[in-house]
mmCIF file of C-alpha atoms in Angstrom:
data_model
loop_
_atom_site.group_PDB
_atom_site.id
_atom_site.type_symbol
_atom_site.label_atom_id
_atom_site.label_comp_id
_atom_site.label_asym_id
_atom_site.label_seq_id
_atom_site.Cartn_x
_atom_site.Cartn_y
_atom_site.Cartn_z
ATOM 1 C CA UNK A 499 -13.187 22.392 -56.887
ATOM 2 C CA UNK A 500 -14.556 21.338 -53.605
ATOM 3 C CA UNK A 501 -11.092 21.998 -52.228
ATOM 4 C CA UNK A 502 -11.189 25.631 -53.479
ATOM 5 C CA UNK A 503 -14.690 26.267 -52.282
ATOM 6 C CA UNK A 504 -13.594 24.968 -48.765
ATOM 7 C CA UNK A 505 -10.605 26.974 -48.708
ATOM 8 C CA UNK A 506 -12.461 30.202 -49.559
ATOM 9 C CA UNK A 507 -15.181 29.214 -47.055
ATOM 10 C CA UNK A 508 -12.464 28.874 -44.499
ATOM 11 C CA UNK A 509 -11.157 32.408 -45.264
ATOM 12 C CA UNK A 510 -14.596 33.891 -44.835
ATOM 13 C CA UNK A 511 -15.118 31.936 -41.457
ATOM 14 C CA UNK A 512 -11.847 33.304 -40.445
ATOM 15 C CA UNK A 513 -12.822 36.930 -41.121
ATOM 16 C CA UNK A 514 -16.351 36.340 -39.426
ATOM 17 C CA UNK A 515 -14.461 34.723 -36.339
ATOM 18 C CA UNK A 516 -12.192 37.792 -36.105
ATOM 19 C CA UNK A 517 -15.082 40.269 -36.334
ATOM 20 C CA UNK A 518 -17.527 38.496 -33.988
ATOM 21 C CA UNK A 519 -15.086 37.433 -31.265
ATOM 22 C CA UNK A 520 -15.870 39.498 -28.289
ATOM 23 C CA UNK A 521 -12.141 39.217 -27.275
ATOM 24 C CA UNK A 522 -11.097 40.670 -30.632
ATOM 25 C CA UNK A 523 -13.775 43.390 -30.387
ATOM 26 C CA UNK A 524 -12.195 44.229 -26.858
ATOM 27 C CA UNK A 525 -8.571 44.366 -28.468
ATOM 28 C CA UNK A 526 -10.074 46.699 -31.184
ATOM 29 C CA UNK A 527 -11.364 49.034 -28.739
ATOM 30 C CA UNK A 528 -8.170 48.894 -26.773
ATOM 31 C CA UNK A 529 -6.195 49.860 -29.946
ATOM 32 C CA UNK A 530 -8.521 52.826 -30.509
ATOM 33 C CA UNK A 531 -8.217 54.069 -27.064
ATOM 34 C CA UNK A 532 -4.394 53.832 -27.449
ATOM 35 C CA UNK A 533 -4.480 55.596 -30.810
ATOM 36 C CA UNK A 534 -6.507 58.395 -29.101
ATOM 37 C CA UNK A 535 -4.299 58.724 -26.288
ATOM 38 C CA UNK A 536 -1.264 58.956 -28.549
ATOM 39 C CA UNK A 537 -2.569 61.547 -30.751
ATOM 40 C CA UNK A 538 -3.668 63.486 -27.661
ATOM 41 C CA UNK A 539 -0.178 63.156 -26.270
ATOM 42 C CA UNK A 540 1.991 63.790 -29.455
ATOM 43 C CA UNK A 541 -0.457 65.661 -31.736
ATOM 44 C CA UNK A 542 -1.709 64.513 -35.242
ATOM 45 C CA UNK A 543 1.378 65.262 -37.359
ATOM 46 C CA UNK A 544 3.868 63.733 -35.127
ATOM 47 C CA UNK A 545 1.684 60.623 -34.407
ATOM 48 C CA UNK A 546 1.102 59.836 -38.047
ATOM 49 C CA UNK A 547 4.326 60.656 -39.837
ATOM 50 C CA UNK A 548 4.932 59.152 -43.215
ATOM 51 C CA UNK A 549 7.246 56.394 -41.753
ATOM 52 C CA UNK A 550 4.630 55.473 -39.184
ATOM 53 C CA UNK A 551 2.052 55.365 -41.727
ATOM 54 C CA UNK A 552 4.124 53.038 -43.925
ATOM 55 C CA UNK A 553 5.016 50.895 -40.846
ATOM 56 C CA UNK A 554 1.186 50.496 -39.999
ATOM 57 C CA UNK A 555 0.228 49.922 -43.612
ATOM 58 C CA UNK A 556 2.762 47.050 -43.840
ATOM 59 C CA UNK A 557 1.723 45.478 -40.386
ATOM 60 C CA UNK A 558 -1.910 45.511 -41.603
ATOM 61 C CA UNK A 559 -0.947 43.929 -44.899
ATOM 62 C CA UNK A 560 0.766 41.168 -43.097
ATOM 63 C CA UNK A 561 -2.011 40.677 -40.750
ATOM 64 C CA UNK A 562 -4.527 40.314 -43.705
ATOM 65 C CA UNK A 563 -2.148 37.838 -45.456
ATOM 66 C CA UNK A 564 -2.285 35.849 -42.162
ATOM 67 C CA UNK A 565 -6.157 35.873 -42.130
ATOM 68 C CA UNK A 566 -5.864 34.355 -45.651
ATOM 69 C CA UNK A 567 -3.615 31.422 -44.485
ATOM 70 C CA UNK A 568 -5.470 30.861 -41.121
ATOM 71 C CA UNK A 569 -7.223 27.823 -42.709
ATOM 72 C CA UNK A 570 -4.070 26.022 -43.764
ATOM 73 C CA UNK A 571 -2.802 26.934 -40.084
ATOM 74 C CA UNK A 572 -5.833 25.336 -38.651
ATOM 75 C CA UNK A 573 -5.315 22.168 -40.502
ATOM 76 C CA UNK A 574 -1.507 21.985 -39.625
ATOM 77 C CA UNK A 575 -2.238 22.689 -35.808
ATOM 78 C CA UNK A 576 -4.849 20.054 -35.855
ATOM 79 C CA UNK A 577 -2.104 17.592 -37.056
ATOM 80 C CA UNK A 578 0.133 18.677 -34.287
ATOM 81 C CA UNK A 579 -2.534 18.052 -31.721
ATOM 82 C CA UNK A 580 -3.133 14.539 -33.165
ATOM 83 C CA UNK A 581 0.547 13.766 -33.217
ATOM 84 C CA UNK A 582 0.689 14.921 -29.441
ATOM 85 C CA UNK A 583 -2.378 12.673 -28.780
ATOM 86 C CA UNK A 584 -0.494 9.764 -30.136
ATOM 87 C CA UNK A 585 2.498 10.534 -27.697
ATOM 88 C CA UNK A 586 0.098 9.384 -24.812
ATOM 89 C CA UNK A 587 1.461 11.913 -22.345
ATOM 90 C CA UNK A 588 -0.541 11.937 -19.007
ATOM 91 C CA UNK A 589 -2.372 15.357 -18.221
ATOM 92 C CA UNK A 590 -3.255 16.697 -14.731
ATOM 93 C CA UNK A 591 -6.734 15.350 -13.713
ATOM 94 C CA UNK A 592 -9.441 18.014 -14.002
ATOM 95 C CA UNK A 593 -10.384 17.559 -10.431
ATOM 96 C CA UNK A 594 -7.009 19.151 -9.475
ATOM 97 C CA UNK A 595 -8.289 22.388 -10.649
ATOM 98 C CA UNK A 596 -12.069 21.994 -9.748
ATOM 99 C CA UNK A 597 -11.956 23.717 -6.408
ATOM 100 C CA UNK A 598 -9.996 26.716 -7.528
ATOM 101 C CA UNK A 599 -12.094 30.080 -8.556
ATOM 102 C CA UNK A 600 -11.695 31.218 -12.313
ATOM 103 C CA UNK A 601 -9.461 34.215 -11.251
ATOM 104 C CA UNK A 602 -6.888 31.757 -9.764
ATOM 105 C CA UNK A 603 -7.061 29.453 -12.615
ATOM 106 C CA UNK A 604 -6.570 32.464 -15.005
ATOM 107 C CA UNK A 605 -3.315 33.403 -13.073
ATOM 108 C CA UNK A 606 -1.922 29.851 -13.508
ATOM 109 C CA UNK A 607 -2.877 29.952 -17.214
ATOM 110 C CA UNK A 608 -1.125 33.328 -17.452
ATOM 111 C CA UNK A 609 2.012 32.041 -15.726
ATOM 112 C CA UNK A 610 2.289 28.730 -17.410
ATOM 113 C CA UNK A 611 1.594 30.613 -20.756
ATOM 114 C CA UNK A 612 4.428 33.255 -20.369
ATOM 115 C CA UNK A 613 6.623 30.546 -19.126
ATOM 116 C CA UNK A 614 6.156 28.521 -22.447
ATOM 117 C CA UNK A 615 6.383 31.636 -24.532
ATOM 118 C CA UNK A 616 9.771 32.646 -23.059
ATOM 119 C CA UNK A 617 11.122 29.348 -24.101
ATOM 120 C CA UNK A 618 9.640 29.268 -27.605
ATOM 121 C CA UNK A 619 10.663 33.113 -27.841
ATOM 122 C CA UNK A 620 14.143 32.142 -26.987
ATOM 123 C CA UNK A 621 14.164 29.409 -29.645
ATOM 124 C CA UNK A 622 12.963 31.762 -32.190
ATOM 125 C CA UNK A 623 15.859 34.126 -31.604
ATOM 126 C CA UNK A 624 18.298 31.238 -32.559
ATOM 127 C CA UNK A 625 19.762 30.519 -35.980
ATOM 128 C CA UNK A 626 17.285 28.343 -37.661
ATOM 129 C CA UNK A 627 14.041 30.024 -36.540
ATOM 130 C CA UNK A 628 15.277 33.490 -36.341
ATOM 131 C CA UNK A 629 14.175 34.001 -40.188
ATOM 132 C CA UNK A 630 10.564 33.489 -39.026
ATOM 133 C CA UNK A 631 10.707 35.723 -35.949
ATOM 134 C CA UNK A 632 12.552 38.463 -37.797
ATOM 135 C CA UNK A 633 9.460 39.679 -39.483
ATOM 136 C CA UNK A 634 8.204 40.911 -36.105
ATOM 137 C CA UNK A 635 11.329 42.689 -35.410
ATOM 138 C CA UNK A 636 11.305 44.379 -38.878
ATOM 139 C CA UNK A 637 9.028 47.163 -37.713
ATOM 140 C CA UNK A 638 10.989 50.444 -37.524
ATOM 141 C CA UNK A 639 8.192 52.258 -35.703
ATOM 142 C CA UNK A 640 7.131 49.874 -32.984
ATOM 143 C CA UNK A 641 3.606 50.489 -31.702
ATOM 144 C CA UNK A 642 0.413 48.650 -30.572
ATOM 145 C CA UNK A 643 -0.152 47.280 -34.029
ATOM 146 C CA UNK A 644 3.363 45.590 -34.043
ATOM 147 C CA UNK A 645 1.730 42.847 -32.046
ATOM 148 C CA UNK A 646 0.240 41.593 -35.043
ATOM 149 C CA UNK A 647 3.313 41.946 -37.454
ATOM 150 C CA UNK A 648 4.032 38.275 -37.320
ATOM 151 C CA UNK A 649 4.794 35.637 -39.948
ATOM 152 C CA UNK A 650 2.313 32.688 -40.234
ATOM 153 C CA UNK A 651 4.879 30.208 -39.651
ATOM 154 C CA UNK A 652 5.672 31.896 -36.183
ATOM 155 C CA UNK A 653 2.060 31.495 -35.498
ATOM 156 C CA UNK A 654 2.258 27.844 -36.390
ATOM 157 C CA UNK A 655 5.528 27.400 -34.187
ATOM 158 C CA UNK A 656 3.803 29.047 -31.233
ATOM 159 C CA UNK A 657 0.658 27.062 -31.553
ATOM 160 C CA UNK A 658 2.803 23.912 -31.885
ATOM 161 C CA UNK A 659 4.930 24.938 -28.504
ATOM 162 C CA UNK A 660 1.759 25.645 -26.629
ATOM 163 C CA UNK A 661 0.349 22.264 -27.635
ATOM 164 C CA UNK A 662 3.427 20.377 -26.238
ATOM 165 C CA UNK A 663 4.125 22.653 -23.298
ATOM 166 C CA UNK A 664 0.757 23.276 -21.866
ATOM 167 C CA UNK A 665 -1.796 20.586 -22.982
ATOM 168 C CA UNK A 666 -0.861 18.344 -20.345
ATOM 169 C CA UNK A 667 -1.928 20.832 -17.704
ATOM 170 C CA UNK A 668 -5.522 20.241 -18.320
ATOM 171 C CA UNK A 669 -6.629 23.669 -17.447
ATOM 172 C CA UNK A 670 -10.310 24.569 -18.015
ATOM 173 C CA UNK A 671 -11.143 26.448 -21.423
ATOM 174 C CA UNK A 672 -12.628 29.499 -19.497
ATOM 175 C CA UNK A 673 -9.359 30.244 -17.661
ATOM 176 C CA UNK A 674 -7.235 29.597 -20.709
ATOM 177 C CA UNK A 675 -9.507 32.257 -22.561
ATOM 178 C CA UNK A 676 -9.542 34.788 -19.841
ATOM 179 C CA UNK A 677 -5.770 34.547 -19.465
ATOM 180 C CA UNK A 678 -5.112 34.575 -23.254
ATOM 181 C CA UNK A 679 -7.030 37.776 -23.532
ATOM 182 C CA UNK A 680 -5.189 39.596 -20.682
ATOM 183 C CA UNK A 681 -1.819 38.361 -22.261
ATOM 184 C CA UNK A 682 -3.039 39.874 -25.735
ATOM 185 C CA UNK A 683 -3.865 43.151 -24.215
ATOM 186 C CA UNK A 684 -0.756 43.238 -22.347
ATOM 187 C CA UNK A 685 1.091 42.499 -25.414
ATOM 188 C CA UNK A 686 -0.346 45.377 -27.241
ATOM 189 C CA UNK A 687 0.368 47.613 -24.302
ATOM 190 C CA UNK A 688 4.201 46.873 -24.131
ATOM 191 C CA UNK A 689 4.485 47.714 -27.800
ATOM 192 C CA UNK A 690 3.110 51.275 -27.629
ATOM 193 C CA UNK A 691 5.521 53.979 -28.393
ATOM 194 C CA UNK A 692 6.342 55.235 -25.127
ATOM 195 C CA UNK A 693 9.168 54.904 -22.738
ATOM 196 C CA UNK A 694 7.283 53.867 -19.333
ATOM 197 C CA UNK A 695 8.880 51.836 -16.706
ATOM 198 C CA UNK A 696 7.166 50.218 -13.794
ATOM 199 C CA UNK A 697 9.436 51.380 -11.148
ATOM 200 C CA UNK A 698 9.365 49.033 -8.174
ATOM 201 C CA UNK A 699 7.193 46.543 -10.079
ATOM 202 C CA UNK A 700 9.556 46.461 -13.095
ATOM 203 C CA UNK A 701 10.647 42.777 -12.446
ATOM 204 C CA UNK A 702 6.928 41.600 -11.841
ATOM 205 C CA UNK A 703 5.296 43.135 -14.954
ATOM 206 C CA UNK A 704 6.868 43.964 -18.224
ATOM 207 C CA UNK A 705 6.675 47.591 -19.199
ATOM 208 C CA UNK A 706 6.870 49.205 -22.738
ATOM 209 C CA UNK A 707 10.577 50.092 -21.790
ATOM 210 C CA UNK A 708 11.502 46.674 -20.946
ATOM 211 C CA UNK A 709 10.192 45.420 -24.403
ATOM 212 C CA UNK A 710 11.587 48.413 -26.509
ATOM 213 C CA UNK A 711 15.026 47.279 -25.327
ATOM 214 C CA UNK A 712 13.933 43.738 -26.832
ATOM 215 C CA UNK A 713 13.254 45.464 -30.196
ATOM 216 C CA UNK A 714 16.402 47.828 -30.132
ATOM 217 C CA UNK A 715 18.584 47.493 -33.158
ATOM 218 C CA UNK A 716 21.752 47.473 -31.234
ATOM 219 C CA UNK A 717 23.941 44.195 -30.546
ATOM 220 C CA UNK A 718 23.902 44.248 -26.923
ATOM 221 C CA UNK A 719 20.077 44.146 -26.852
ATOM 222 C CA UNK A 720 19.751 41.191 -29.233
ATOM 223 C CA UNK A 721 18.138 38.067 -27.651
ATOM 224 C CA UNK A 722 17.310 39.968 -24.331
ATOM 225 C CA UNK A 723 14.015 40.541 -22.592
ATOM 226 C CA UNK A 724 12.234 37.539 -23.947
ATOM 227 C CA UNK A 725 9.323 37.257 -21.452
ATOM 228 C CA UNK A 726 6.112 39.019 -22.637
ATOM 229 C CA UNK A 727 4.616 39.537 -19.271
ATOM 230 C CA UNK A 728 7.006 38.360 -16.450
ATOM 231 C CA UNK A 729 10.467 39.956 -16.426
ATOM 232 C CA UNK A 730 11.641 37.814 -13.601
ATOM 233 C CA UNK A 731 11.824 34.939 -16.165
ATOM 234 C CA UNK A 732 14.579 37.008 -17.949
ATOM 235 C CA UNK A 733 16.378 37.571 -14.730
ATOM 236 C CA UNK A 734 16.365 33.873 -13.721
ATOM 237 C CA UNK A 735 17.766 32.880 -17.018
ATOM 238 C CA UNK A 736 20.199 35.465 -17.807
ATOM 239 C CA UNK A 737 18.478 37.380 -20.695
ATOM 240 C CA UNK A 738 17.221 40.525 -18.654
ATOM 241 C CA UNK A 739 18.583 43.880 -20.031
ATOM 242 C CA UNK A 740 17.196 47.587 -19.269
ATOM 243 C CA UNK A 741 20.096 49.667 -18.722
ATOM 244 C CA UNK A 742 17.805 52.801 -18.647
ATOM 245 C CA UNK A 743 15.501 54.871 -21.070
ATOM 246 C CA UNK A 744 15.549 53.162 -24.552
ATOM 247 C CA UNK A 745 16.593 55.668 -27.180
ATOM 248 C CA UNK A 746 17.957 53.125 -29.519
ATOM 249 C CA UNK A 747 16.743 52.709 -33.071
ATOM 250 C CA UNK A 748 14.017 50.007 -33.575
ATOM 251 C CA UNK A 749 14.328 47.361 -36.383
ATOM 252 C CA UNK A 750 16.424 44.253 -37.117
ATOM 253 C CA UNK A 751 19.706 44.583 -39.156
ATOM 254 C CA UNK A 752 19.496 43.178 -42.655
ATOM 255 C CA UNK A 753 15.713 42.509 -42.435
ATOM 256 C CA UNK A 754 13.572 44.489 -45.021
ATOM 257 C CA UNK A 755 11.422 46.825 -43.042
ATOM 258 C CA UNK A 756 8.082 47.458 -44.781
ATOM 259 C CA UNK A 757 8.410 45.358 -47.882
ATOM 260 C CA UNK A 758 5.495 43.013 -47.297
ATOM 261 C CA UNK A 759 6.472 40.543 -50.344
ATOM 262 C CA UNK A 760 9.872 40.229 -49.181
ATOM 263 C CA UNK A 761 8.850 39.842 -45.698
ATOM 264 C CA UNK A 762 6.532 37.124 -46.416
ATOM 265 C CA UNK A 763 9.124 35.113 -48.410
ATOM 266 C CA UNK A 764 11.831 36.077 -46.028
ATOM 267 C CA UNK A 765 12.139 32.740 -44.089
ATOM 268 C CA UNK A 766 12.087 30.608 -47.285
ATOM 269 C CA UNK A 767 14.553 32.867 -48.871
ATOM 270 C CA UNK A 768 17.009 32.792 -45.701
ATOM 271 C CA UNK A 769 16.697 29.264 -45.123
ATOM 272 C CA UNK A 770 17.633 28.597 -48.775
ATOM 273 C CA UNK A 771 20.762 30.783 -48.382
ATOM 274 C CA UNK A 772 21.655 28.991 -45.174
ATOM 275 C CA UNK A 773 21.240 25.534 -46.580
ATOM 276 C CA UNK A 774 23.456 26.675 -49.719
ATOM 277 C CA UNK A 775 26.113 27.947 -47.336
ATOM 278 C CA UNK A 776 25.860 24.663 -45.389
ATOM 279 C CA UNK A 777 26.273 22.547 -48.647
ATOM 280 C CA UNK A 778 29.248 24.572 -49.552
ATOM 281 C CA UNK A 779 30.826 24.161 -46.327
ATOM 282 C CA UNK A 780 30.366 20.612 -46.341
ATOM 283 C CA UNK A 781 31.832 20.235 -49.803
ATOM 284 C CA UNK A 782 34.789 22.195 -48.734
ATOM 285 C CA UNK A 783 35.540 19.843 -45.763
ATOM 286 C CA UNK A 784 34.475 16.522 -47.157
ATOM 287 C CA UNK A 785 37.512 15.724 -49.346
ATOM 288 C CA UNK A 786 39.667 16.130 -46.176
ATOM 289 C CA UNK A 787 37.338 13.732 -43.932
ATOM 290 C CA UNK A 788 37.466 11.248 -46.700
ATOM 291 C CA UNK A 789 41.116 11.173 -47.033
ATOM 292 C CA UNK A 790 41.493 10.947 -43.451
ATOM 293 C CA UNK A 791 39.025 7.956 -42.728
ATOM 294 C CA UNK A 792 40.723 6.168 -45.672
ATOM 295 C CA UNK A 793 44.170 6.571 -44.829
ATOM 296 C CA UNK A 794 44.695 8.318 -48.296
ATOM 297 C CA UNK A 795 46.666 11.695 -48.219
ATOM 298 C CA UNK A 796 45.241 14.748 -50.026
ATOM 299 C CA UNK A 797 47.398 15.440 -53.122
ATOM 300 C CA UNK A 798 49.671 18.315 -52.539
ATOM 301 C CA UNK A 799 50.943 20.719 -55.215
ATOM 302 C CA UNK A 800 54.306 19.955 -56.870
ATOM 303 C CA UNK A 801 57.226 21.877 -55.151
ATOM 304 C CA UNK A 802 59.140 22.926 -58.362
ATOM 305 C CA UNK A 803 62.069 24.065 -56.054
ATOM 306 C CA UNK A 804 62.638 20.777 -54.666
ATOM 307 C CA UNK A 805 65.582 18.876 -55.698
#
């Protein structure tokens, strides 16, 4: 009984934390501003087509499911931090950062965070983690709220990767907080439904056009433009692609679009199918391996035409 009470209390704490966090309030105000600009630019009817309403409703549902799961994610992320501590990895002494102003430390935090995010993002576009990240790519109407269309397991993967890749830096908490807020606001910005480029700054700061090509449902765009803020990471590691204005459809082939139940279960369903295919493939080749290792030839069909 105490476990149930603690779980429910954790959910309410998560709700209160989201509502009272100044950073989240800043994000909410930013989303309202983007909505007002979008309506002013396109008009109410175009901005709120039926497909767009369905997309936003599904994203909000996924967001609230994640709120319910946050207490469990906190516990799991705490276990990851404990395991990291057991590794005994040395960290940069705090004195190294002591003489730098907060703005400079925030820039270091943003650069380090985006470098880590590039690699965990690249990992999530590979076979076994793609079913987790596919939920983010399922949105057929990419907009500012798409930022929050992520599976709870993706949040856990990201927290775990940040623990491993960034903890050793020992950056001050205020610099990390400022950097995280800037990155979140920029992440919302690159998801808005516009085809803006940044001209001569396009390799320095990611634009909505850069990120729309990442969400484009065309084979040549798969696994491209993985950096959130700094496109030069993609240029350095061979994943940059912005051939021009993006008129391609958004989404991910084979992934449900706005079916919240299927999207929530999607990683488990895909992993079970992948495991089944793996077992079937293993069963198909295992007799041949055993025969080769033991020197026993596999039985061959009788040739009735032989003398």
